[in-house]
Amino acid sequence: MVRKNLMFLSAVVLTSSASAYGDWTYNPSTGHWYQLTGPGLTWTQAEQAAVVLGGHLVTINDNAENDWVFAQFGTGGAQLWIGLYQVPGSPEPAGGWVWGSGEPVMYTNWRLGEPNNDGGIENVATMLGASDPTTPPAKWNDGVDSPSASLFPGIVEREVDPAVPTVSEWGLVVMTLLTLVAGTIILVRPRLARV
């Protein structure tokens, strides 16, 4: 029974670490890899998911990357979280915007009239999808980081090839192997004592 439980645990851990290698799309212009998070997340949840996947929410550095990201992920119609957020206490509405990746803000693509800090609570950015006929797609909007206001998937950007495990993914694999070794020792020791 213990042996079956250890094998099941190992399979679960290895499968969860392998899920980080899901459906990534490579952009040869940036040399980076991109993927969507799960649906229905706040900006903070999407950023946390991106970090777990070895990256951050997307940092968009120029019009070519913006167009590429939209072509890959934005044509489905929904808004998508990007990595831009506003530092608390910044001058409203346009001050203090930074990328979650830490890269400098060299390019923006705000929709006309944005960011506007509507309601005094908008401090994170989305890329608008193709479903809004009043707005050119791929433009950006400031939004609210709250489950009661805005839930979207996020666009993850990762610099390292997803086939190369991150340090945390390697740690997961090592812990699984150590668990298997310890379980084997526990199972074999009583048999050896009987001999």
Coordinates of C-alpha atoms in Angstrom, one line a residue:
M1 CA 0.0 0.0 0.0
V2 CA 2.8 2.4 0.9
R3 CA 4.5 1.6 -2.3
K4 CA 1.4 2.4 -4.4
N5 CA 0.9 5.7 -2.5
L6 CA 4.5 6.7 -3.2
M7 CA 4.2 5.8 -6.9
F8 CA 0.9 7.8 -7.1
L9 CA 2.5 10.8 -5.3
S10 CA 5.5 10.7 -7.7
A11 CA 3.3 10.6 -10.7
V12 CA 1.3 13.6 -9.5
V13 CA 4.4 15.7 -8.7
L14 CA 6.1 14.9 -12.0
T15 CA 2.9 15.6 -13.9
S16 CA 2.4 19.0 -12.2
S17 CA 6.0 20.0 -13.0
A18 CA 5.6 18.9 -16.6
S19 CA 2.5 21.1 -16.9
A20 CA 4.8 24.1 -17.0
Y21 CA 5.8 22.9 -20.4
G22 CA 2.3 23.3 -21.8
D23 CA 1.3 25.1 -25.1
W24 CA 4.0 27.7 -25.4
T25 CA 4.4 29.9 -28.5
Y26 CA 7.8 31.1 -29.5
N27 CA 8.3 34.6 -30.9
P28 CA 11.5 34.7 -33.0
S29 CA 11.6 38.5 -32.9
T30 CA 12.0 38.6 -29.1
G31 CA 13.5 35.1 -28.5
H32 CA 10.8 34.7 -25.8
W33 CA 8.1 32.1 -25.1
Y34 CA 4.4 33.0 -24.5
Q35 CA 1.4 31.2 -23.1
L36 CA -2.0 32.1 -21.5
T37 CA -2.8 31.6 -17.9
G38 CA -6.0 29.9 -16.9
P39 CA -9.2 32.0 -17.3
G40 CA -11.0 34.1 -14.6
L41 CA -8.0 35.5 -12.7
T42 CA -7.3 38.9 -11.1
W43 CA -4.2 40.7 -12.3
T44 CA -2.3 39.6 -9.2
Q45 CA -3.4 36.0 -9.6
A46 CA -2.4 36.0 -13.3
E47 CA 1.1 37.5 -12.3
Q48 CA 1.5 34.8 -9.6
A49 CA 0.6 32.1 -12.2
A50 CA 3.1 33.6 -14.6
V51 CA 5.9 33.5 -12.0
V52 CA 5.1 29.8 -11.3
L53 CA 5.5 29.2 -15.0
G54 CA 9.0 30.8 -14.9
G55 CA 8.1 34.2 -16.3
H56 CA 5.9 37.3 -15.7
L57 CA 2.9 38.7 -17.4
V58 CA 4.0 40.0 -20.8
T59 CA 6.2 43.0 -21.1
I60 CA 5.5 44.7 -24.5
N61 CA 8.4 46.7 -25.8
D62 CA 7.3 47.9 -29.3
N63 CA 4.5 47.9 -31.8
A64 CA 5.7 44.7 -33.5
E65 CA 5.6 42.7 -30.3
N66 CA 2.2 44.2 -29.4
D67 CA 0.8 43.1 -32.8
W68 CA 2.4 39.7 -32.5
V69 CA 0.9 39.1 -29.0
F70 CA -2.5 40.2 -30.2
A71 CA -2.4 38.0 -33.2
Q72 CA -1.5 35.0 -31.0
F73 CA -3.8 35.6 -28.1
G74 CA -6.1 38.5 -28.6
T75 CA -8.3 37.5 -31.5
G76 CA -10.6 35.4 -29.2
G77 CA -12.4 38.5 -28.0
A78 CA -11.6 38.7 -24.3
Q79 CA -9.5 41.3 -22.6
L80 CA -6.1 39.9 -21.4
W81 CA -3.9 40.9 -18.6
I82 CA -0.5 42.3 -19.5
G83 CA 2.3 43.0 -17.1
L84 CA 1.8 46.7 -16.7
Y85 CA 0.7 48.0 -13.3
Q86 CA 0.7 51.4 -11.5
V87 CA 2.8 51.9 -8.3
P88 CA 0.5 52.9 -5.4
G89 CA 0.5 56.6 -4.7
S90 CA 1.6 57.6 -8.3
P91 CA 0.1 60.7 -9.9
E92 CA -3.2 59.8 -11.6
P93 CA -4.0 58.7 -14.2
A94 CA -0.8 58.3 -16.2
G95 CA 2.0 58.3 -13.6
G96 CA 4.0 55.5 -12.1
W97 CA 3.2 52.7 -14.6
V98 CA 5.9 49.9 -14.5
W99 CA 6.3 46.4 -15.9
G100 CA 6.1 43.4 -13.5
S101 CA 9.2 42.0 -15.1
G102 CA 11.2 45.1 -13.9
E103 CA 12.0 46.2 -17.5
P104 CA 11.7 49.9 -18.3
V105 CA 8.5 51.2 -19.9
M106 CA 9.6 52.2 -23.4
Y107 CA 6.3 51.7 -25.3
T108 CA 2.6 52.0 -24.5
N109 CA -0.5 51.4 -26.7
W110 CA -3.3 53.0 -24.6
R111 CA -6.8 53.3 -26.1
L112 CA -7.8 56.9 -26.6
G113 CA -8.6 58.4 -23.2
E114 CA -6.7 55.8 -21.3
P115 CA -5.4 55.3 -18.7
N116 CA -8.2 57.2 -17.0
N117 CA -8.3 55.7 -13.5
D118 CA -12.1 55.4 -13.7
G119 CA -13.7 55.3 -10.3
G120 CA -10.3 56.1 -8.7
I121 CA -9.3 52.4 -8.5
E122 CA -7.8 51.4 -11.9
N123 CA -4.2 50.4 -11.5
V124 CA -3.4 47.4 -13.8
A125 CA -3.5 47.0 -17.6
T126 CA -5.3 44.8 -20.1
M127 CA -4.9 44.4 -23.8
L128 CA -8.4 44.7 -25.4
G129 CA -9.6 41.8 -27.5
A130 CA -11.4 41.8 -30.8
S131 CA -14.9 41.7 -29.3
D132 CA -15.3 45.5 -28.7
P133 CA -16.4 47.1 -32.0
T134 CA -15.9 50.6 -30.7
T135 CA -12.2 50.2 -30.0
P136 CA -9.4 49.2 -32.3
P137 CA -8.1 45.8 -31.1
A138 CA -4.8 45.4 -29.3
K139 CA -5.2 48.8 -27.5
W140 CA -4.6 48.9 -23.8
N141 CA -7.0 49.8 -21.0
D142 CA -6.5 50.4 -17.3
G143 CA -8.5 48.1 -15.1
V144 CA -9.2 47.0 -11.5
D145 CA -7.3 44.2 -9.7
S146 CA -10.3 42.8 -7.9
P147 CA -12.3 39.5 -8.3
S148 CA -15.5 41.6 -8.0
A149 CA -14.5 43.8 -11.0
S150 CA -12.2 42.1 -13.5
L151 CA -11.4 38.4 -14.2
F152 CA -9.4 37.6 -17.3
P153 CA -6.6 35.3 -18.5
G154 CA -3.1 36.7 -18.6
I155 CA -0.4 36.5 -21.2
V156 CA 2.7 34.9 -19.7
E157 CA 6.1 35.7 -21.2
R158 CA 9.1 33.6 -20.4
E159 CA 12.7 34.2 -21.6
V160 CA 13.9 30.7 -21.1
D161 CA 12.8 27.8 -23.3
P162 CA 10.0 26.0 -21.5
A163 CA 11.8 22.7 -22.2
V164 CA 14.5 23.9 -19.8
P165 CA 13.2 23.5 -16.2
T166 CA 13.5 26.5 -13.9
V167 CA 15.2 26.2 -10.5
S168 CA 11.8 25.7 -8.8
E169 CA 10.9 23.0 -11.3
W170 CA 14.2 21.2 -10.7
G171 CA 13.6 21.4 -7.0
L172 CA 10.3 19.7 -7.5
V173 CA 11.9 16.9 -9.5
V174 CA 14.7 16.4 -6.9
M175 CA 12.2 16.3 -4.1
T176 CA 10.2 13.6 -6.0
L177 CA 13.3 11.5 -6.5
L178 CA 14.3 11.9 -2.8
T179 CA 10.8 10.8 -1.8
L180 CA 11.1 7.8 -4.0
V181 CA 14.5 6.8 -2.6
A182 CA 13.3 7.3 1.0
G183 CA 10.1 5.2 0.3
T184 CA 12.2 2.5 -1.3
I185 CA 14.5 2.3 1.8
I186 CA 11.5 2.2 4.1
L187 CA 10.0 -0.7 2.0
V188 CA 13.2 -2.7 1.6
R189 CA 14.6 -2.3 5.1
P190 CA 12.1 -4.6 6.8
R191 CA 12.7 -7.3 4.1
L192 CA 16.4 -7.1 4.7
A193 CA 16.0 -7.5 8.4
R194 CA 14.1 -10.8 7.9
V195 CA 16.9 -12.3 5.9

